[in-house]
Amino acid sequence: MVYGALFCPIEKEKQLKEIKCADSKSLSEKDRESIFEKINVENKLCGFAVKSLSPNIISTGMLGRVKYNLNELSHDTAISLIDVLCNQEKLNITHVYLDTVGDPHKYELKLSKHFPKLKIKVAKKADSLYPCVSAASICAKVTRDTLLKNWIFTEDCANRVYGSGYPGDPLTKKFLDSNLDNIFGFVKLVRFSWSTAGLKVKKSCVAVKWPDAFDENDDGDDEIIDCTEENDQGGRKEAKKSKSKQSKLANAVANDKNNKSILNFFQKPQKRSLASTNAGCDILSGFLSSRKLKLCKNF
């Protein structure tokens, strides 16, 4: 996925119409490349910046333990491009126009908080309404097409003709079907978080069940309960409960040769009390000591 930003003097924005800047989706590949050449060569008229996100980066975010959806990813990328032009390149940017991702009003408020000195306008189909947005979309599209044409496959692909990348394209369908491994899924060019790819993996690939020391329904924080003097006022019954909870984690760690339970405890995206985390660190310390390893406590 490629994001683009274009900047030009306000009084020269009309000239972007003269070189026939329009929504990149409405132009042929030949027309887009022709307009891009004019933008790229006539740098007295305008300049541009692009940011490319690989399928791996997007999939890692969307399928990770802490989800990073496409809307947030798009917003953050747009913010980073504006930041580069304003704060790093020190350009005198005054107005910003963007095509919306999600609700236009909320997106506009979000951007205004990051850049309070800028006049920001977010609109639906902005690439059809504002020449500067049209030009930016052309720069992004041509960059994406160039990257795909020069993509180096690191895998042994049976078919390297991927078509347009849209699910309705017969060439794209054939590419996905011929490059689907029933264990590892698709090649790196394919975004695993894409719903079309996900359905094919679910339908055709081998199901994998990852072992977990804890129950999926546990919130994690109940696995370790603090046994300080304050919490000990509940009586012996509560203390026994705390001890059994700690024993559950300790036993899981002791029997876990692959250290899965340790990773599970510290990587799960959950709120934990300081006491429960300290208890977990004590168990972790004992776990490492038993394997003649040292725990760095300065983290």
Coordinates of C-alpha atoms in Angstrom, one line a residue, residues 6 15-22 24 27-43 45-46 48 134-135 137-139 141-143 145-146 149:
L6 CA 1.7 16.6 -3.0
Q15 CA -2.2 24.4 -13.2
L16 CA -2.6 20.9 -11.9
K17 CA -6.0 20.8 -13.7
E18 CA -4.2 21.9 -16.9
I19 CA -2.0 18.8 -16.9
K20 CA -5.3 16.8 -16.4
C21 CA -4.9 15.7 -12.8
A22 CA -7.9 13.7 -11.9
S24 CA -6.2 8.1 -10.3
L27 CA -7.3 7.3 -15.5
S28 CA -5.6 4.6 -17.5
E29 CA -2.1 3.4 -16.6
K30 CA -0.6 5.3 -19.6
D31 CA -2.3 8.5 -18.6
R32 CA -1.2 8.3 -15.0
E33 CA 2.4 7.7 -16.0
S34 CA 2.2 10.7 -18.4
I35 CA 0.9 13.0 -15.8
F36 CA 3.4 11.7 -13.2
E37 CA 6.2 12.5 -15.6
K38 CA 5.0 16.1 -15.8
I39 CA 4.7 16.4 -12.0
N40 CA 8.1 14.8 -11.5
V41 CA 10.0 16.9 -14.1
E42 CA 8.3 20.3 -13.6
N43 CA 9.3 20.5 -10.0
L45 CA 5.2 23.6 -10.1
C46 CA 5.0 21.2 -7.2
F48 CA 5.6 15.2 -3.7
S134 CA -5.8 14.0 -7.4
A135 CA -2.1 14.6 -8.2
S137 CA -3.2 9.9 -5.7
I138 CA -1.5 9.7 -9.1
C139 CA 1.9 9.8 -7.5
K141 CA -0.6 4.9 -7.8
V142 CA 2.3 5.1 -10.2
T143 CA 4.8 4.4 -7.3
D145 CA 2.6 0.0 -9.9
T146 CA 6.3 0.5 -10.3
K149 CA 6.4 -4.5 -11.6

